GROMACS .gro file of C-alpha atoms in nm:
model
  274
    1MET     CA    1   0.000   0.000   0.000
    2THR     CA    2   0.119   0.349  -0.080
    3VAL     CA    3  -0.123   0.531   0.147
    4GLU     CA    4  -0.259   0.478   0.496
    5LEU     CA    5  -0.631   0.411   0.478
    6ASP     CA    6  -0.905   0.427   0.736
    7ILE     CA    7  -1.129   0.177   0.561
    8ALA     CA    8  -1.370   0.157   0.855
    9SER     CA    9  -1.439   0.531   0.844
   10LEU     CA   10  -1.492   0.524   0.469
   11ALA     CA   11  -1.726   0.226   0.497
   12ASN     CA   12  -1.919   0.398   0.776
   13ALA     CA   13  -1.956   0.709   0.560
   14LEU     CA   14  -2.138   0.506   0.296
   15GLN     CA   15  -2.364   0.353   0.559
   16GLU     CA   16  -2.441   0.694   0.708
   17ALA     CA   17  -2.523   0.840   0.367
   18ALA     CA   18  -2.763   0.555   0.303
   19ALA     CA   19  -2.931   0.585   0.642
   20VAL     CA   20  -2.964   0.965   0.636
   21GLU     CA   21  -3.012   1.056   0.270
   22ILE     CA   22  -3.093   0.749   0.059
   23LEU     CA   23  -3.324   0.508   0.240
   24PRO     CA   24  -3.566   0.775   0.370
   25ARG     CA   25  -3.624   0.877   0.007
   26PHE     CA   26  -3.660   0.523  -0.129
   27ARG     CA   27  -4.012   0.479  -0.272
   28ASN     CA   28  -4.077   0.828  -0.138
   29LEU     CA   29  -3.956   1.054  -0.419
   30GLY     CA   30  -4.167   1.343  -0.542
   31GLU     CA   31  -4.198   1.442  -0.908
   32ASP     CA   32  -3.939   1.719  -0.868
   33ASP     CA   33  -3.694   1.482  -0.694
   34VAL     CA   34  -3.604   1.292  -1.013
   35ARG     CA   35  -3.440   1.451  -1.318
   36VAL     CA   36  -3.309   1.324  -1.650
   37LYS     CA   37  -2.937   1.379  -1.716
   38THR     CA   38  -2.837   1.258  -2.065
   39GLU     CA   39  -3.133   1.038  -2.161
   40ALA     CA   40  -3.448   0.886  -2.017
   41ILE     CA   41  -3.260   0.596  -1.859
   42ASP     CA   42  -2.988   0.822  -1.709
   43LEU     CA   43  -3.140   0.977  -1.400
   44VAL     CA   44  -3.033   1.174  -1.096
   45THR     CA   45  -3.238   1.215  -0.779
   46GLU     CA   46  -3.226   1.435  -0.472
   47ALA     CA   47  -3.095   1.128  -0.289
   48ASP     CA   48  -2.791   1.100  -0.520
   49GLU     CA   49  -2.692   1.461  -0.466
   50ALA     CA   50  -2.756   1.469  -0.092
   51ALA     CA   51  -2.572   1.139  -0.036
   52GLU     CA   52  -2.272   1.259  -0.233
   53ARG     CA   53  -2.253   1.580  -0.028
   54LEU     CA   54  -2.254   1.381   0.296
   55ILE     CA   55  -1.991   1.134   0.175
   56ARG     CA   56  -1.772   1.416   0.048
   57ALA     CA   57  -1.783   1.582   0.390
   58ARG     CA   58  -1.689   1.259   0.567
   59VAL     CA   59  -1.405   1.186   0.322
   60ALA     CA   60  -1.268   1.538   0.382
   61GLU     CA   61  -1.248   1.460   0.753
   62VAL     CA   62  -1.033   1.146   0.714
   63MET     CA   63  -0.855   1.219   0.383
   64PRO     CA   64  -0.836   1.599   0.355
   65ASP     CA   65  -0.566   1.590   0.085
   66ALA     CA   66  -0.755   1.360  -0.151
   67LEU     CA   67  -0.913   1.476  -0.475
   68PHE     CA   68  -1.284   1.394  -0.451
   69VAL     CA   69  -1.438   1.268  -0.775
   70GLY     CA   70  -1.810   1.204  -0.739
   71GLU     CA   71  -2.047   1.112  -1.019
   72GLU     CA   72  -2.266   1.414  -0.951
   73ALA     CA   73  -1.968   1.646  -0.906
   74VAL     CA   74  -1.843   1.544  -1.251
   75ALA     CA   75  -2.191   1.600  -1.394
   76ALA     CA   76  -2.164   1.958  -1.270
   77ASP     CA   77  -1.796   2.001  -1.368
   78PRO     CA   78  -1.684   1.753  -1.640
   79ALA     CA   79  -1.325   1.882  -1.622
   80LEU     CA   80  -1.294   1.715  -1.282
   81LEU     CA   81  -1.278   1.372  -1.446
   82GLY     CA   82  -0.959   1.462  -1.630
   83LYS     CA   83  -0.778   1.530  -1.303
   84LEU     CA   84  -0.809   1.171  -1.183
   85GLY     CA   85  -0.516   1.029  -1.380
   86ASP     CA   86  -0.265   1.278  -1.239
   87ALA     CA   87  -0.384   1.291  -0.880
   88ASP     CA   88  -0.149   1.164  -0.609
   89LEU     CA   89  -0.450   1.060  -0.405
   90ALA     CA   90  -0.816   1.051  -0.503
   91VAL     CA   91  -1.146   0.914  -0.378
   92VAL     CA   92  -1.405   0.820  -0.639
   93VAL     CA   93  -1.769   0.787  -0.533
   94ASP     CA   94  -2.096   0.675  -0.685
   95PRO     CA   95  -2.355   0.787  -0.427
   96ILE     CA   96  -2.626   0.566  -0.577
   97ASP     CA   97  -2.527   0.309  -0.834
   98GLY     CA   98  -2.847   0.189  -0.994
   99THR     CA   99  -3.032   0.520  -0.980
  100PHE     CA  100  -3.287   0.403  -1.238
  101ASN     CA  101  -3.371   0.106  -1.013
  102PHE     CA  102  -3.382   0.330  -0.706
  103ALA     CA  103  -3.613   0.581  -0.873
  104SER     CA  104  -3.835   0.294  -0.991
  105GLY     CA  105  -3.872   0.156  -0.641
  106LEU     CA  106  -3.662  -0.153  -0.714
  107PRO     CA  107  -3.441  -0.248  -0.416
  108LEU     CA  108  -3.133  -0.310  -0.631
  109PHE     CA  109  -2.887  -0.027  -0.582
  110GLY     CA  110  -2.563   0.035  -0.397
  111VAL     CA  111  -2.310   0.293  -0.284
  112MET     CA  112  -1.957   0.264  -0.424
  113LEU     CA  113  -1.622   0.416  -0.325
  114SER     CA  114  -1.268   0.359  -0.444
  115VAL     CA  115  -0.934   0.503  -0.342
  116ILE     CA  116  -0.676   0.585  -0.608
  117SER     CA  117  -0.307   0.636  -0.526
  118LYS     CA  118  -0.076   0.755  -0.802
  119GLY     CA  119  -0.287   0.609  -1.081
  120GLU     CA  120  -0.361   0.277  -0.912
  121THR     CA  121  -0.677   0.157  -0.739
  122VAL     CA  122  -0.573   0.058  -0.387
  123ALA     CA  123  -0.910   0.013  -0.215
  124GLY     CA  124  -1.271  -0.047  -0.308
  125ILE     CA  125  -1.595  -0.056  -0.109
  126ILE     CA  126  -1.945  -0.147  -0.223
  127TYR     CA  127  -2.223  -0.096   0.031
  128ASP     CA  128  -2.568  -0.250  -0.003
  129PRO     CA  129  -2.816  -0.028   0.186
  130MET     CA  130  -3.093  -0.288   0.172
  131GLY     CA  131  -2.877  -0.567   0.313
  132ASN     CA  132  -2.670  -0.335   0.534
  133ASP     CA  133  -2.341  -0.500   0.440
  134TRP     CA  134  -2.024  -0.421   0.251
  135THR     CA  135  -1.784  -0.585   0.010
  136ILE     CA  136  -1.439  -0.443   0.074
  137ALA     CA  137  -1.095  -0.493  -0.077
  138GLU     CA  138  -0.755  -0.339  -0.020
  139LYS     CA  139  -0.496  -0.421  -0.282
  140GLY     CA  140  -0.309  -0.736  -0.184
  141SER     CA  141  -0.539  -0.824   0.107
  142GLY     CA  142  -0.822  -1.020  -0.056
  143ALA     CA  143  -1.190  -0.937  -0.094
  144TRP     CA  144  -1.423  -0.958   0.202
  145MET     CA  145  -1.795  -0.958   0.271
  146CYS     CA  146  -1.846  -0.757   0.590
  147SER     CA  147  -2.172  -0.767   0.783
  148ALA     CA  148  -2.308  -0.503   1.018
  149ASP     CA  149  -2.248  -0.734   1.315
  150GLY     CA  150  -1.875  -0.730   1.242
  151SER     CA  151  -1.849  -1.077   1.091
  152GLN     CA  152  -1.641  -1.119   0.775
  153SER     CA  153  -1.603  -1.385   0.511
  154GLN     CA  154  -1.352  -1.398   0.229
  155MET     CA  155  -1.490  -1.381  -0.124
  156SER     CA  156  -1.372  -1.590  -0.418
  157VAL     CA  157  -1.476  -1.619  -0.780
  158VAL     CA  158  -1.594  -1.961  -0.896
  159PRO     CA  159  -1.420  -2.159  -1.174
  160ALA     CA  160  -1.606  -2.134  -1.503
  161PRO     CA  161  -1.782  -2.434  -1.660
  162GLU     CA  162  -1.779  -2.496  -2.035
  163LEU     CA  163  -1.889  -2.202  -2.247
  164SER     CA  164  -2.243  -2.331  -2.305
  165GLN     CA  165  -2.308  -2.339  -1.929
  166MET     CA  166  -2.166  -1.999  -1.834
  167ILE     CA  167  -2.384  -1.727  -1.689
  168GLY     CA  168  -2.293  -1.364  -1.653
  169ILE     CA  169  -2.352  -0.997  -1.706
  170ALA     CA  170  -2.329  -0.843  -2.052
  171ASN     CA  171  -2.412  -0.475  -2.088
  172THR     CA  172  -2.466  -0.436  -2.461
  173GLY     CA  173  -2.664  -0.111  -2.452
  174TYR     CA  174  -2.367   0.116  -2.527
  175PHE     CA  175  -2.264  -0.062  -2.847
  176GLU     CA  176  -2.398   0.056  -3.180
  177GLY     CA  177  -2.537  -0.113  -3.489
  178ASP     CA  178  -2.361  -0.419  -3.624
  179VAL     CA  179  -2.135  -0.462  -3.321
  180ARG     CA  180  -2.433  -0.486  -3.090
  181ARG     CA  181  -2.612  -0.730  -3.319
  182ARG     CA  182  -2.303  -0.950  -3.342
  183LEU     CA  183  -2.255  -0.956  -2.965
  184LEU     CA  184  -2.619  -1.042  -2.903
  185GLY     CA  185  -2.592  -1.326  -3.153
  186ASN     CA  186  -2.272  -1.455  -2.994
  187LEU     CA  187  -2.429  -1.448  -2.650
  188ALA     CA  188  -2.666  -1.723  -2.761
  189ASP     CA  189  -2.369  -1.956  -2.701
  190VAL     CA  190  -2.367  -1.902  -2.322
  191ARG     CA  191  -2.632  -2.037  -2.086
  192LEU     CA  192  -2.761  -1.705  -1.960
  193PHE     CA  193  -2.671  -1.337  -1.969
  194THR     CA  194  -2.845  -1.040  -1.814
  195SER     CA  195  -2.797  -0.689  -1.675
  196TYR     CA  196  -2.915  -0.568  -1.336
  197ARG     CA  197  -2.865  -0.202  -1.433
  198CYS     CA  198  -2.654  -0.188  -1.117
  199ALA     CA  199  -2.281  -0.257  -1.138
  200ALA     CA  200  -2.259  -0.259  -0.757
  201HIS     CA  201  -2.463  -0.577  -0.732
  202GLU     CA  202  -2.319  -0.728  -1.048
  203TYR     CA  203  -1.967  -0.706  -0.905
  204ARG     CA  204  -2.080  -0.837  -0.567
  205ILE     CA  205  -2.241  -1.143  -0.723
  206PHE     CA  206  -1.944  -1.215  -0.949
  207ALA     CA  207  -1.684  -1.175  -0.674
  208GLY     CA  208  -1.899  -1.393  -0.449
  209GLY     CA  209  -1.879  -1.683  -0.695
  210HIS     CA  210  -2.231  -1.674  -0.841
  211MET     CA  211  -2.151  -1.574  -1.201
  212HIS     CA  212  -1.878  -1.647  -1.453
  213PHE     CA  213  -1.822  -1.320  -1.637
  214LEU     CA  214  -1.892  -0.948  -1.647
  215MET     CA  215  -1.873  -0.730  -1.959
  216TYR     CA  216  -1.904  -0.353  -1.985
  217ASN     CA  217  -1.837  -0.104  -2.262
  218LYS     CA  218  -1.895   0.235  -2.098
  219LEU     CA  219  -1.627   0.283  -1.833
  220MET     CA  220  -1.696   0.560  -1.586
  221PRO     CA  221  -1.460   0.529  -1.288
  222TRP     CA  222  -1.729   0.542  -1.020
  223ASP     CA  223  -1.901   0.242  -1.181
  224HIS     CA  224  -1.604   0.008  -1.215
  225LEU     CA  225  -1.293   0.089  -1.010
  226ALA     CA  226  -1.416  -0.050  -0.678
  227GLY     CA  227  -1.578  -0.357  -0.834
  228THR     CA  228  -1.280  -0.442  -1.051
  229LEU     CA  229  -1.040  -0.433  -0.757
  230ILE     CA  230  -1.278  -0.638  -0.542
  231SER     CA  231  -1.311  -0.893  -0.824
  232GLN     CA  232  -0.935  -0.914  -0.876
  233GLU     CA  233  -0.878  -0.959  -0.504
  234ALA     CA  234  -1.137  -1.240  -0.521
  235GLY     CA  235  -0.918  -1.409  -0.784
  236ALA     CA  236  -1.064  -1.275  -1.108
  237TYR     CA  237  -0.881  -1.176  -1.424
  238ALA     CA  238  -0.978  -0.835  -1.562
  239ALA     CA  239  -0.866  -0.649  -1.872
  240ARG     CA  240  -0.992  -0.421  -2.142
  241PHE     CA  241  -1.098  -0.575  -2.473
  242ASP     CA  242  -0.748  -0.534  -2.621
  243GLY     CA  243  -0.596  -0.721  -2.326
  244SER     CA  244  -0.449  -0.413  -2.156
  245PRO     CA  245  -0.498  -0.346  -1.785
  246TYR     CA  246  -0.795  -0.136  -1.678
  247LEU     CA  247  -0.669   0.181  -1.507
  248PRO     CA  248  -0.848   0.460  -1.319
  249HIS     CA  249  -0.823   0.715  -1.600
  250HIS     CA  250  -0.974   0.485  -1.866
  251VAL     CA  251  -1.324   0.574  -1.985
  252GLU     CA  252  -1.329   0.361  -2.300
  253GLY     CA  253  -1.187   0.038  -2.439
  254GLY     CA  254  -1.440  -0.193  -2.276
  255LEU     CA  255  -1.390  -0.423  -1.979
  256LEU     CA  256  -1.419  -0.799  -1.944
  257LEU     CA  257  -1.382  -0.997  -1.621
  258ALA     CA  258  -1.362  -1.375  -1.584
  259PRO     CA  259  -1.247  -1.620  -1.316
  260ASP     CA  260  -0.909  -1.670  -1.488
  261GLN     CA  261  -0.710  -1.561  -1.791
  262GLU     CA  262  -0.789  -1.875  -1.991
  263THR     CA  263  -1.164  -1.819  -1.952
  264TRP     CA  264  -1.116  -1.448  -2.029
  265GLU     CA  265  -0.943  -1.534  -2.357
  266LEU     CA  266  -1.213  -1.787  -2.450
  267LEU     CA  267  -1.490  -1.534  -2.386
  268ARG     CA  268  -1.304  -1.262  -2.572
  269GLU     CA  269  -1.254  -1.488  -2.876
  270LYS     CA  270  -1.594  -1.660  -2.892
  271ILE     CA  271  -1.837  -1.403  -2.751
  272PHE     CA  272  -1.703  -1.052  -2.711
  273THR     CA  273  -1.546  -0.994  -3.050
  274VAL     CA  274  -1.596  -0.620  -3.077
   0.00000   0.00000   0.00000
């Protein structure tokens, strides 16, 4: 580790934001509390913005020198995203991952935080407000499921079966035209693929050994840094479509995760030929 981390304080900040700003608004949003950002399926709510403000304040208390990169802060100031690659220390936050689910009253959303030190993800936390538990990883220390009662269990990806029996997440919505059609056709060769519209839960399920692959095309750091580190610490192999490592400043190039490199290469060759 290149930086001293107070993981407990960061994890508690996510729990506090959920208790104070998110859960009281769940299934209790007024018409003016939900707004469209870029398109009808890209929403922001009062809960997102209020939760991010609270988390930002708590992060400033324990990591005052860190650059804070929140999804809603970047929406207000897009130039902030470009500072992530050069920052000595940064904290990246998604106050509600799965906002569309949250706004629809579906209890499938999470709060995500990652810590970046000199261009490398060194810690990741995903908090589930509905289950009141966390998945947490520090680089080199494994991935852990942490319950509110203090109990912990180590997480591990599961070995993949043959291709025809694999199940996983494939987010094809950000591909265009022929590429999307080809991917959807290729995906007929696996047993099952889906999307929860919530990367927080998709990473949790994969790292917990309940799925065999994850695939994303749009790479915003708040959606993928924490989950990728947690998955890697659970034993997964992760890389962009061209085989290069996924780094905090990347916002394109796609991302594929599998239990091991051999399975990754099989999936990349047979299914995700972009």
